Amino acid sequence: MRFGFFQLCSCAFICGSLLLSTGCSSAVSAGHNTALDSVDLLSMTDDMAMKIMASPPVQDAITNEGKLRVVVEPVENDMVGEVLPRGPADAFTARVRSLLSKHAPDQFTWIMNRDAYYQLRKRELEGVDLGPVPGAINPQYALTAKFSSLTDENRKGRSSYYLCVYSLTDLMHRNVLWTDKYEVKKTAVRGFLD
Amino acid sequence: MMRVYSISLLTLLALGCAATPNEKRAAHAVDDYLVGDFDSASKRLEPLAKKPDSNFVLNNLRLGSASLHRNDLDGAEAAFLRAHEVIDSFGVNGGSRAMAAVLVHERAKVWRGEPYEQAMANFYLGLVYYIRHDYNNARAAFENAELKLPTDKFAKSSPFLLAELMRGRALTKLGETEQADATFANVAQNNPALKDLADAQGGEDSNLLLVVEYGQGPERQCIGDGSKLGFYPTPTEAGNLPQPVVRIDGREEGSSATNVPCVDLVQLAQLKDRKSIDRIRSIKSKVGDGLLIAGGAETLHGADAETGGTPADLVAGSAMLASGVLLKAGSHPDLREWEMLPRSIFLLPISTTPGTHEVTIHFPDAPEMDQTWKGIPVPETGEATYLFRVRINDPGPYDWQTNTPDGSFN
């Protein structure tokens, strides 16, 4: 009875260990970090698009000048310790453009920025109408965004406070027609094996 | 029952010890890399880097290193970003992985590297952006590299002065001269040996930056009773690093005062946080020792019928011995490492005439490490950055081959 129970426990331990070692989660499906993610992208750009359309100075400008010709720039990364590669940097302003194109097509004309235009031309995509070259149309306004952050990492974990400022600037007069911000604080606590 | 037990034990031991086919392929890739065959290393690593297994970060870092030396900046960026995402995440090794790492072996956990490896991963990501002149992202990656190394609470800055120097350079390029000067002053204050180099970094006059990797990074090893993680060599064992001289078309350029090593990973590897898993390994080792001693005594007792030993004692003793062996085998530290890391990196800013040049990195105290590159383009405006890895008895000359689509230099 004594060794039977011991054997049972040992076998259970070994089989359990085998199951544990083979049934682990993927390296990319677990864990959490403090970087801006797709949830932030959606809530931030929804918020900003709504605020641009609701802005009285923007509506006044549309009333006075007609459709605003706007060039969209990628996000300027001023964050501490957070890289923002070209794709996400484009996405955070491109989605605002996309939302405004959809919900207010009669209020804005969107002009491709110079870098994006020449990048597409470089790819020599057949059948893609790139429209007029950037120099042929002068945008009146620029939709820009600058992301800043305060980040700290220590033995307990990592925390980041983000301030994401969007602006619609009159390129001719350097007036800021509209500006607003999105703030978020994120914390990730070190786990047992971190 | 005994047979089932034995088979389970052997299977578990085999699982814990044997290299998988993917690990063997990765080992071949590392060999390719170390002899300078970066194309072959990349080809072997590309499929491995896509598998989100426990070696996901490690294989992506390996791929990033190989891609960077092939001047495949897109490939290097993608690989380092994939690794960076997991390195910057916490709780990756939760649940069943944590249990397996504790109960079976530490290798079950997703490898995220030691602090110096995490710092170097961010340094190389920053270097990719710096080479591309994306200075905002370069600055951010160098900052993140500095955050990865543990500092004591009295330290004013990170011990990773290589990243701080590069952050200063990125800030200079961004026109943030005040911040850049403060950064260089901090480097000079923290390590007087880097003062001349730090002072020389601030100027905008260099149009060529050579980033030279030298030597082999620290190697993980078991120390003590086999349950502790150590690094070989120690700074004392490793000795001093030689200083290089740069020759452009045969002429010496730069100053010997600035040609000093910016980092010594052998030293940085010693800055290691003691983690819970280190204590667990130590406990497993001690319990394993106890089981081996007790199991040995019980087995001897069981084998001796004259002292009242029974077959039951024999089996119980054998089971204790087996469990002791199992615990001892599982108490070894995880020795997986980013083998491609150099021991040191030199930052060599040069101001020379625009055009195409032959560049020689010459080590007067270690001539077997000399290396020559032909066809290095230097721009009229701005700065071109090149990463070289000097290897023993591998003088070249090599031709610089760019992978950028338009055939231009960086």
Coordinates of C-alpha atoms in Angstrom, one line a residue:
Chain A
M1 CA 0.0 0.0 0.0
R2 CA 2.8 2.3 1.0
F3 CA 4.8 2.1 -2.3
G4 CA 1.6 1.9 -4.4
F5 CA 0.5 5.3 -3.2
F6 CA 4.0 6.7 -3.8
Q7 CA 4.1 5.3 -7.3
L8 CA 0.7 6.8 -8.0
C9 CA 1.8 10.2 -6.9
S10 CA 5.1 10.0 -8.8
C11 CA 3.3 8.9 -12.0
A12 CA 0.7 11.6 -11.6
F13 CA 3.5 14.2 -11.1
I14 CA 5.3 13.0 -14.2
C15 CA 2.2 12.8 -16.4
G16 CA 1.1 16.2 -15.2
S17 CA 4.5 17.7 -16.0
L18 CA 4.4 16.1 -19.5
L19 CA 1.0 17.6 -20.1
L20 CA 2.1 21.0 -18.8
S21 CA 5.2 21.0 -20.9
T22 CA 3.3 20.1 -24.1
G23 CA 0.1 22.2 -23.6
C24 CA 1.6 25.7 -23.2
S25 CA 0.2 28.8 -24.8
S26 CA 1.8 30.6 -27.8
A27 CA 4.5 33.1 -27.1
V28 CA 2.5 35.9 -28.7
S29 CA -0.9 35.1 -27.3
A30 CA -0.1 35.6 -23.6
G31 CA 1.2 38.7 -21.8
H32 CA 0.4 42.3 -21.8
N33 CA 2.4 45.5 -22.4
T34 CA 2.0 49.2 -22.2
A35 CA 2.2 50.0 -25.9
L36 CA -0.6 51.8 -27.7
D37 CA -2.8 49.1 -29.3
S38 CA -5.7 48.6 -31.6
V39 CA -8.2 49.4 -28.9
D40 CA -6.5 52.8 -28.4
L41 CA -6.4 53.2 -32.2
L42 CA -10.1 52.8 -32.5
S43 CA -11.2 54.8 -29.5
M44 CA -8.7 57.6 -30.2
T45 CA -9.5 58.0 -33.9
D46 CA -13.3 57.7 -33.3
D47 CA -13.0 60.4 -30.7
M48 CA -10.8 62.7 -32.8
A49 CA -13.0 62.4 -36.0
M50 CA -16.1 63.2 -34.0
K51 CA -14.4 66.2 -32.4
I52 CA -13.1 67.6 -35.7
M53 CA -16.6 67.5 -37.2
A54 CA -18.2 69.0 -34.1
S55 CA -15.6 71.9 -33.9
P56 CA -17.2 75.3 -34.5
P57 CA -14.0 76.8 -36.0
V58 CA -13.8 73.9 -38.5
Q59 CA -17.5 74.3 -39.4
D60 CA -17.0 78.0 -39.8
A61 CA -14.0 77.4 -42.1
I62 CA -16.1 75.0 -44.2
T63 CA -18.9 77.5 -44.5
N64 CA -16.6 80.3 -45.6
E65 CA -14.2 78.3 -47.8
G66 CA -16.1 75.3 -48.9
K67 CA -14.5 71.8 -48.8
L68 CA -11.2 72.0 -46.8
R69 CA -8.2 70.6 -48.7
V70 CA -6.3 68.6 -46.1
V71 CA -3.1 66.7 -46.3
V72 CA -2.6 64.0 -43.7
E73 CA 0.8 63.4 -42.1
P74 CA 2.0 60.4 -40.1
V75 CA 2.2 60.7 -36.4
E76 CA 5.3 62.3 -35.0
N77 CA 6.8 60.1 -32.4
D78 CA 7.9 62.0 -29.3
M79 CA 7.4 59.1 -26.9
V80 CA 9.9 57.9 -24.4
G81 CA 11.1 54.4 -25.1
E82 CA 8.2 53.5 -27.5
V83 CA 8.9 53.1 -31.2
L84 CA 6.1 53.8 -33.6
P85 CA 7.0 52.1 -37.0
R86 CA 5.8 53.7 -40.2
G87 CA 2.6 51.5 -40.5
P88 CA 1.1 52.3 -37.2
A89 CA 2.3 55.9 -37.5
D90 CA 0.2 56.2 -40.7
A91 CA -2.7 54.3 -39.2
F92 CA -3.3 56.7 -36.3
T93 CA -4.0 59.6 -38.7
A94 CA -5.2 57.6 -41.7
R95 CA -8.2 56.2 -39.8
V96 CA -9.3 59.8 -38.8
R97 CA -9.1 60.6 -42.5
S98 CA -11.1 57.5 -43.4
L99 CA -13.8 58.2 -40.8
L100 CA -14.1 61.8 -42.0
S101 CA -14.2 60.7 -45.7
K102 CA -17.1 58.4 -44.8
H103 CA -19.1 60.6 -42.5
A104 CA -18.4 64.0 -44.0
P105 CA -17.5 63.5 -47.7
D106 CA -18.8 66.9 -48.6
Q107 CA -16.6 68.8 -46.1
F108 CA -13.1 67.6 -46.8
T109 CA -10.9 66.9 -49.8
W110 CA -8.0 64.6 -48.9
I111 CA -4.6 65.1 -50.5
M112 CA -2.0 62.4 -50.3
N113 CA 1.2 63.5 -48.6
R114 CA 4.3 63.7 -50.6
D115 CA 6.1 60.7 -49.0
A116 CA 3.1 58.4 -49.4
Y117 CA 2.7 59.5 -53.1
Y118 CA 6.3 58.9 -54.0
Q119 CA 6.3 55.6 -52.1
L120 CA 3.4 54.4 -54.1
R121 CA 5.0 55.6 -57.3
K122 CA 8.2 53.7 -56.4
R123 CA 6.2 50.5 -56.2
E124 CA 5.0 51.1 -59.8
L125 CA 1.6 49.6 -59.2
E126 CA -0.2 49.1 -62.4
G127 CA -3.7 50.4 -62.6
V128 CA -3.5 52.5 -59.5
D129 CA -4.6 56.0 -60.1
L130 CA -2.5 58.1 -57.8
G131 CA -4.2 61.4 -58.8
P132 CA -2.4 64.6 -59.3
V133 CA 1.2 64.9 -58.1
P134 CA 1.4 66.6 -54.7
G135 CA 2.9 69.8 -56.1
A136 CA -0.2 70.2 -58.4
I137 CA -2.6 70.7 -55.6
N138 CA -1.8 72.9 -52.7
P139 CA -3.4 71.7 -49.5
Q140 CA -4.8 74.4 -47.2
Y141 CA -4.7 72.4 -44.0
A142 CA -2.6 69.7 -42.5
L143 CA -3.9 67.0 -40.1
T144 CA -1.0 66.2 -37.8
A145 CA -0.6 64.2 -34.6
K146 CA 2.2 64.2 -32.1
F147 CA 2.4 61.4 -29.5
S148 CA 4.3 62.0 -26.3
S149 CA 4.7 59.8 -23.3
L150 CA 6.3 59.4 -19.9
T151 CA 7.6 55.8 -19.5
D152 CA 9.2 54.2 -16.5
E153 CA 10.3 50.6 -16.2
N154 CA 11.6 49.1 -12.9
R155 CA 11.6 45.9 -10.9
K156 CA 7.8 46.1 -10.4
G157 CA 6.8 46.6 -14.0
R158 CA 6.4 49.3 -16.6
S159 CA 4.0 52.2 -16.8
S160 CA 3.4 54.7 -19.6
Y161 CA 1.3 57.8 -19.7
Y162 CA 0.5 58.9 -23.2
L163 CA -0.6 62.3 -24.5
C164 CA -1.7 62.2 -28.1
V165 CA -2.3 65.6 -29.6
Y166 CA -4.1 66.0 -33.0
S167 CA -4.1 69.3 -34.8
L168 CA -5.6 70.7 -38.0
T169 CA -3.4 73.6 -39.0
D170 CA -3.8 76.3 -41.6
L171 CA -0.7 75.9 -43.7
M172 CA -0.8 79.4 -45.2
H173 CA -1.2 81.3 -41.9
R174 CA 0.2 78.7 -39.4
N175 CA -3.0 79.0 -37.4
V176 CA -4.2 76.0 -35.5
L177 CA -7.8 75.7 -36.6
W178 CA -8.5 72.8 -34.3
T179 CA -6.6 70.7 -31.7
D180 CA -7.5 68.1 -29.2
K181 CA -6.0 65.4 -27.2
Y182 CA -6.3 61.8 -26.1
E183 CA -4.8 60.7 -22.9
V184 CA -4.3 57.2 -21.6
K185 CA -2.2 55.6 -18.8
K186 CA -1.1 52.0 -19.1
T187 CA 0.6 49.8 -16.5
A188 CA 2.0 46.3 -16.9
V189 CA 3.1 44.5 -13.7
R190 CA 5.9 42.0 -13.8
G191 CA 4.8 38.4 -13.4
F192 CA 6.4 35.5 -11.6
L193 CA 8.8 34.6 -14.4
D194 CA 9.4 38.1 -15.9
Chain B
M1 CA 3.3 -0.1 -12.8
M2 CA 7.1 0.1 -12.5
R3 CA 7.3 -0.1 -16.3
V4 CA 4.9 2.7 -16.7
Y5 CA 6.8 4.8 -14.2
S6 CA 10.2 4.1 -15.9
I7 CA 8.8 4.9 -19.4
S8 CA 7.3 8.2 -18.1
L9 CA 10.5 9.1 -16.4
L10 CA 12.7 8.4 -19.5
T11 CA 10.3 10.2 -21.8
L12 CA 10.4 13.2 -19.5
L13 CA 14.2 13.2 -19.2
A14 CA 14.4 12.9 -23.0
L15 CA 12.0 15.8 -23.5
G16 CA 14.1 17.9 -21.2
C17 CA 17.5 17.1 -22.7
A18 CA 17.2 16.4 -26.4
A19 CA 17.4 19.3 -28.9
T20 CA 14.4 19.4 -31.2
P21 CA 14.9 19.6 -35.0
N22 CA 14.1 23.3 -34.9
E23 CA 16.7 23.9 -32.2
K24 CA 19.2 21.9 -34.4
R25 CA 18.3 24.1 -37.4
A26 CA 18.8 27.2 -35.2
A27 CA 22.2 25.9 -34.1
H28 CA 23.2 25.5 -37.7
A29 CA 22.1 29.0 -38.4
V30 CA 24.2 30.3 -35.5
D31 CA 27.2 28.4 -36.9
D32 CA 26.6 30.0 -40.3
Y33 CA 26.4 33.4 -38.8
L34 CA 29.5 33.0 -36.8
V35 CA 31.5 32.2 -39.9
G36 CA 30.0 35.1 -41.7
D37 CA 27.4 33.3 -43.9
F38 CA 24.6 35.7 -43.1
D39 CA 22.4 34.7 -46.1
S40 CA 22.4 31.0 -45.1
A41 CA 21.7 32.0 -41.4
S42 CA 18.7 34.1 -42.5
K43 CA 17.3 31.4 -44.7
R44 CA 17.5 28.8 -41.9
L45 CA 16.0 31.2 -39.3
E46 CA 13.2 32.7 -41.3
P47 CA 10.7 29.8 -40.9
L48 CA 11.8 29.3 -37.2
A49 CA 11.1 33.0 -36.4
K50 CA 7.5 32.6 -37.4
K51 CA 6.8 29.8 -34.9
P52 CA 5.4 31.3 -31.7
D53 CA 7.0 28.7 -29.5
S54 CA 9.3 29.1 -26.5
N55 CA 12.2 30.2 -28.8
F56 CA 10.1 32.8 -30.6
V57 CA 12.0 35.8 -29.2
L58 CA 15.4 34.1 -29.5
N59 CA 14.9 33.1 -33.1
N60 CA 13.7 36.6 -34.0
L61 CA 16.7 38.2 -32.4
R62 CA 19.0 35.8 -34.2
L63 CA 17.2 36.5 -37.5
G64 CA 17.4 40.3 -36.8
S65 CA 21.2 40.0 -36.3
A66 CA 21.7 38.0 -39.5
S67 CA 19.4 40.4 -41.5
L68 CA 21.1 43.5 -40.2
H69 CA 24.5 42.2 -41.4
R70 CA 23.0 41.4 -44.8
N71 CA 21.8 45.1 -44.9
D72 CA 18.3 43.8 -45.1
L73 CA 16.9 46.6 -42.9
D74 CA 13.2 45.7 -43.5
G75 CA 13.8 42.1 -42.4
A76 CA 15.9 43.2 -39.4
E77 CA 13.2 45.7 -38.3
A78 CA 10.4 43.2 -38.6
A79 CA 12.4 40.5 -36.7
F80 CA 13.5 42.9 -33.9
L81 CA 9.9 44.3 -33.6
R82 CA 8.5 40.8 -33.2
A83 CA 11.0 40.1 -30.5
H84 CA 10.5 43.6 -28.9
E85 CA 6.8 43.1 -28.6
V86 CA 7.3 40.0 -26.4
I87 CA 10.3 41.4 -24.5
D88 CA 8.2 44.5 -23.5
S89 CA 5.3 42.3 -22.4
F90 CA 4.8 41.0 -18.9
G91 CA 3.0 37.8 -18.0
V92 CA 4.1 36.0 -21.2
N93 CA 5.0 33.0 -19.0
G94 CA 1.8 32.6 -17.1
G95 CA -0.3 29.6 -16.3
S96 CA 0.8 26.3 -17.6
R97 CA 4.2 27.6 -18.9
A98 CA 5.0 28.9 -15.4
M99 CA 4.0 25.5 -13.9
A100 CA 6.1 23.6 -16.5
A101 CA 9.1 25.9 -15.9
V102 CA 8.9 25.3 -12.2
L103 CA 8.0 21.6 -12.1
V104 CA 9.9 20.3 -15.2
H105 CA 12.6 22.7 -16.5
E106 CA 13.1 26.4 -17.0
R107 CA 13.3 25.8 -20.8
A108 CA 9.5 25.5 -20.9
K109 CA 9.2 29.2 -20.5
V110 CA 9.2 31.6 -23.4
W111 CA 12.8 32.9 -23.6
R112 CA 12.9 36.7 -23.1
G113 CA 16.6 37.1 -22.5
E114 CA 18.6 38.6 -19.7
P115 CA 18.6 42.4 -19.2
Y116 CA 21.7 42.9 -21.3
E117 CA 20.2 40.9 -24.2
Q118 CA 16.9 42.9 -23.9
A119 CA 18.9 46.1 -24.0
M120 CA 20.9 44.9 -27.0
A121 CA 17.7 43.9 -28.9
N122 CA 16.4 47.5 -28.5
F123 CA 19.9 48.9 -29.4
Y124 CA 19.8 47.0 -32.7
L125 CA 16.3 48.1 -33.4
G126 CA 17.4 51.7 -32.8
L127 CA 20.4 51.2 -35.1
V128 CA 18.0 50.0 -37.9
Y129 CA 16.1 53.3 -37.5
Y130 CA 19.3 55.3 -37.2
I131 CA 20.7 53.9 -40.4
R132 CA 17.4 54.8 -42.1
H133 CA 17.6 58.3 -40.7
D134 CA 14.3 57.7 -38.8
Y135 CA 15.8 59.5 -35.8
N136 CA 12.6 59.8 -33.6
N137 CA 12.1 56.0 -33.6
A138 CA 15.9 55.5 -33.2
R139 CA 15.9 57.8 -30.1
A140 CA 12.9 55.9 -28.7
A141 CA 14.5 52.5 -29.2
F142 CA 17.8 53.6 -27.6
E143 CA 15.8 55.0 -24.6
N144 CA 14.0 51.7 -24.3
A145 CA 17.4 49.9 -24.4
E146 CA 18.5 52.0 -21.4
L147 CA 15.4 51.1 -19.5
K148 CA 16.1 47.4 -19.7
L149 CA 19.2 47.3 -17.6
P150 CA 18.8 47.3 -13.8
T151 CA 20.1 50.4 -12.0
D152 CA 20.7 50.8 -8.4
K153 CA 18.4 53.3 -6.8
F154 CA 21.3 55.9 -6.4
A155 CA 22.3 55.8 -10.0
K156 CA 21.2 58.8 -12.0
S157 CA 21.3 57.0 -15.4
S158 CA 21.4 53.7 -17.1
P159 CA 24.7 51.8 -17.2
F160 CA 24.1 51.2 -21.0
L161 CA 26.2 54.2 -22.2
L162 CA 26.4 52.8 -25.8
A163 CA 22.6 53.4 -26.1
E164 CA 22.9 56.8 -24.4
L165 CA 25.6 57.9 -26.9
M166 CA 23.4 56.8 -29.8
R167 CA 20.4 58.5 -28.3
G168 CA 22.5 61.7 -28.1
R169 CA 23.4 61.3 -31.8
A170 CA 19.8 60.9 -32.7
L171 CA 18.8 63.9 -30.6
T172 CA 21.5 65.9 -32.5
K173 CA 20.1 64.9 -35.8
L174 CA 16.6 65.9 -34.6
G175 CA 18.0 69.4 -33.7
E176 CA 17.5 68.8 -30.0
T177 CA 21.0 70.0 -29.2
E178 CA 20.4 71.0 -25.6
Q179 CA 19.1 67.5 -24.8
A180 CA 21.9 65.9 -26.8
D181 CA 24.6 67.9 -25.0
A182 CA 23.2 66.9 -21.7
T183 CA 23.2 63.3 -22.8
F184 CA 26.8 63.4 -23.9
A185 CA 27.8 65.2 -20.7
N186 CA 26.1 62.5 -18.7
V187 CA 28.0 59.8 -20.6
A188 CA 31.3 61.6 -20.0
Q189 CA 30.5 62.0 -16.3
N190 CA 29.6 58.3 -15.9
N191 CA 32.6 57.0 -17.8
P192 CA 35.6 59.3 -18.2
A193 CA 37.1 56.9 -20.7
L194 CA 34.3 57.9 -23.0
K195 CA 34.7 61.7 -22.5
D196 CA 36.5 62.3 -25.8
L197 CA 34.2 60.1 -27.7
A198 CA 31.1 61.8 -26.1
D199 CA 32.6 65.3 -26.9
A200 CA 33.2 64.2 -30.5
Q201 CA 29.7 62.9 -31.0
G202 CA 27.9 66.2 -30.6
G203 CA 29.2 67.8 -33.8
E204 CA 27.4 67.5 -37.1
D205 CA 30.7 67.2 -39.0
S206 CA 30.9 63.5 -39.3
N207 CA 29.4 62.1 -42.5
L208 CA 30.4 58.4 -41.9
L209 CA 29.6 56.4 -38.8
L210 CA 31.2 53.0 -38.4
V211 CA 29.6 50.7 -35.8
V212 CA 32.1 47.9 -35.3
E213 CA 31.2 44.7 -33.4
Y214 CA 34.2 43.0 -31.8
G215 CA 34.6 39.6 -30.1
Q216 CA 32.1 37.2 -28.7
G217 CA 29.5 38.0 -26.1
P218 CA 29.2 36.3 -22.7
E219 CA 28.3 32.7 -22.6
R220 CA 25.8 31.2 -20.1
Q221 CA 26.9 28.4 -17.9
C222 CA 25.9 26.5 -14.8
I223 CA 27.9 27.4 -11.7
G224 CA 27.9 26.2 -8.1
D225 CA 25.9 23.0 -7.6
G226 CA 24.7 23.3 -11.2
S227 CA 21.5 25.2 -10.4
K228 CA 23.0 28.7 -10.6
L229 CA 23.4 30.8 -13.8
G230 CA 26.7 32.4 -14.5
F231 CA 28.4 34.0 -17.4
Y232 CA 31.7 33.1 -19.0
P233 CA 34.1 34.9 -19.1
T234 CA 34.0 37.2 -16.2
P235 CA 35.4 40.7 -16.8
T236 CA 38.7 39.6 -15.1
E237 CA 39.0 36.5 -17.3
A238 CA 38.1 38.4 -20.5
G239 CA 41.0 40.9 -20.3
N240 CA 41.2 44.3 -21.9
L241 CA 39.7 45.2 -25.3
P242 CA 42.0 46.4 -28.1
Q243 CA 41.5 49.8 -29.7
P244 CA 41.0 50.1 -33.4
V245 CA 42.3 52.5 -36.0
V246 CA 40.3 53.4 -39.0
R247 CA 42.0 53.7 -42.4
I248 CA 40.1 55.3 -45.3
D249 CA 41.8 54.5 -48.6
G250 CA 44.9 53.7 -46.6
R251 CA 45.0 57.0 -44.6
E252 CA 44.4 56.9 -40.9
E253 CA 41.3 58.9 -39.9
G254 CA 39.7 59.8 -36.6
S255 CA 41.4 60.0 -33.3
S256 CA 42.7 57.2 -31.0
A257 CA 41.2 59.0 -28.1
T258 CA 37.7 58.4 -29.5
N259 CA 38.3 54.8 -30.7
V260 CA 37.4 53.3 -27.4
P261 CA 34.9 50.5 -26.7
C262 CA 31.4 51.9 -25.8
V263 CA 30.2 48.8 -24.1
D264 CA 31.5 45.5 -22.7
L265 CA 28.7 42.9 -22.6
V266 CA 30.9 40.7 -20.4
Q267 CA 30.5 43.4 -17.7
L268 CA 26.8 44.2 -18.5
A269 CA 25.9 40.5 -18.2
Q270 CA 26.9 40.6 -14.5
L271 CA 24.1 43.1 -13.9
K272 CA 21.5 40.5 -13.4
D273 CA 18.4 40.7 -11.3
R274 CA 17.9 37.7 -9.0
K275 CA 14.5 36.2 -9.9
S276 CA 12.1 33.8 -8.3
I277 CA 13.0 31.1 -10.7
D278 CA 16.6 31.2 -9.4
R279 CA 15.5 30.5 -5.9
I280 CA 13.2 27.7 -7.2
R281 CA 16.1 26.0 -9.0
S282 CA 18.2 26.2 -5.9
I283 CA 15.4 24.6 -3.8
K284 CA 14.9 21.9 -6.5
S285 CA 18.6 21.1 -6.4
K286 CA 18.7 20.8 -2.6
V287 CA 15.5 18.7 -2.5
G288 CA 17.0 16.6 -5.3
D289 CA 20.2 16.1 -3.3
G290 CA 18.1 15.0 -0.3
L291 CA 16.0 12.6 -2.3
L292 CA 19.2 11.0 -3.8
I293 CA 20.7 10.5 -0.4
A294 CA 17.5 9.2 1.2
G295 CA 16.7 7.1 -1.9
G296 CA 20.2 5.6 -1.9
A297 CA 19.9 4.6 1.8
E298 CA 16.4 3.2 1.3
T299 CA 17.5 1.2 -1.7
L300 CA 20.4 -0.3 0.2
H301 CA 18.1 -1.1 3.1
G302 CA 15.6 -2.7 0.8
A303 CA 18.3 -4.8 -0.9
D304 CA 19.4 -6.2 2.5
A305 CA 16.9 -8.8 3.7
E306 CA 19.0 -9.4 6.8
T307 CA 18.3 -5.9 8.2
G308 CA 14.6 -6.3 7.5
G309 CA 14.5 -4.8 4.1
T310 CA 11.6 -5.7 1.8
P311 CA 11.0 -5.4 -2.0
A312 CA 8.7 -2.5 -1.1
D313 CA 11.6 -0.6 0.4
L314 CA 13.6 -1.3 -2.7
V315 CA 11.0 0.1 -5.0
A316 CA 10.4 3.1 -2.7
G317 CA 14.1 3.8 -2.6
S318 CA 14.4 3.5 -6.4
A319 CA 11.4 5.9 -6.8
M320 CA 13.1 8.4 -4.5
L321 CA 16.3 8.1 -6.5
A322 CA 14.5 8.6 -9.7
S323 CA 12.6 11.6 -8.4
G324 CA 15.9 13.0 -7.1
V325 CA 17.5 12.6 -10.5
L326 CA 14.5 14.2 -12.1
L327 CA 14.6 17.2 -9.7
K328 CA 18.4 17.6 -10.2
A329 CA 18.0 17.5 -14.0
G330 CA 15.2 20.1 -13.8
S331 CA 17.2 22.4 -11.5
H332 CA 19.7 23.4 -14.2
P333 CA 19.3 27.0 -15.5
D334 CA 18.1 27.7 -18.9
L335 CA 21.2 28.1 -21.0
R336 CA 19.6 29.4 -24.2
E337 CA 21.3 32.6 -25.3
W338 CA 21.6 35.1 -28.1
E339 CA 24.9 33.7 -29.4
M340 CA 25.3 36.4 -32.1
L341 CA 26.0 39.2 -29.6
P342 CA 29.6 40.6 -29.8
R343 CA 31.6 41.4 -26.7
S344 CA 31.9 45.0 -27.5
I345 CA 30.8 47.7 -30.0
F346 CA 32.9 50.7 -31.2
L347 CA 31.2 53.8 -32.5
L348 CA 33.7 55.4 -34.9
P349 CA 32.5 58.8 -36.4
I350 CA 34.5 59.9 -39.4
S351 CA 34.6 63.0 -41.4
T352 CA 35.8 62.3 -44.9
T353 CA 35.4 63.3 -48.5
P354 CA 32.1 62.2 -50.2
G355 CA 32.4 59.4 -52.6
T356 CA 33.2 55.7 -52.5
H357 CA 36.0 54.5 -50.2
E358 CA 37.9 51.6 -49.0
V359 CA 37.6 51.3 -45.2
T360 CA 39.9 49.2 -43.0
I361 CA 39.4 48.6 -39.4
H362 CA 42.9 47.9 -38.0
F363 CA 43.6 46.7 -34.5
P364 CA 47.3 47.4 -33.8
D365 CA 47.2 45.1 -30.7
A366 CA 45.2 42.4 -32.4
P367 CA 46.1 42.4 -36.2
E368 CA 44.3 39.1 -36.7
M369 CA 41.0 41.0 -36.2
D370 CA 41.7 43.5 -39.1
Q371 CA 39.0 43.8 -41.7
T372 CA 38.7 45.8 -45.0
W373 CA 35.6 46.8 -46.9
K374 CA 35.6 48.2 -50.4
G375 CA 33.0 50.4 -52.1
I376 CA 31.7 52.1 -49.0
P377 CA 29.6 55.1 -50.1
V378 CA 29.9 58.3 -48.2
P379 CA 27.3 61.0 -48.9
E380 CA 27.8 64.7 -49.6
T381 CA 25.2 65.7 -47.0
G382 CA 24.0 63.9 -44.0
E383 CA 25.6 60.7 -42.6
A384 CA 25.9 57.1 -43.7
T385 CA 26.0 54.5 -41.0
Y386 CA 27.5 51.0 -41.5
L387 CA 27.6 48.0 -39.2
F388 CA 30.6 45.7 -39.4
R389 CA 31.4 42.5 -37.4
V390 CA 35.1 41.9 -37.3
R391 CA 36.1 38.2 -37.0
I392 CA 39.4 36.6 -36.2
N393 CA 41.5 35.9 -39.3
D394 CA 38.9 37.3 -41.7
P395 CA 40.5 40.3 -43.2
G396 CA 38.5 40.5 -46.4
P397 CA 38.5 42.7 -48.4
Y398 CA 34.7 42.6 -48.8
D399 CA 32.6 44.4 -51.2
W400 CA 29.7 46.4 -49.8
Q401 CA 26.5 45.2 -51.3
T402 CA 23.4 47.2 -50.6
N403 CA 20.0 45.7 -50.5
T404 CA 18.1 48.9 -50.8
P405 CA 15.8 48.8 -53.8
D406 CA 17.1 52.0 -55.5
G407 CA 20.7 50.9 -55.1
S408 CA 21.5 53.9 -53.0
F409 CA 23.3 53.8 -49.7
N410 CA 21.7 54.3 -46.4

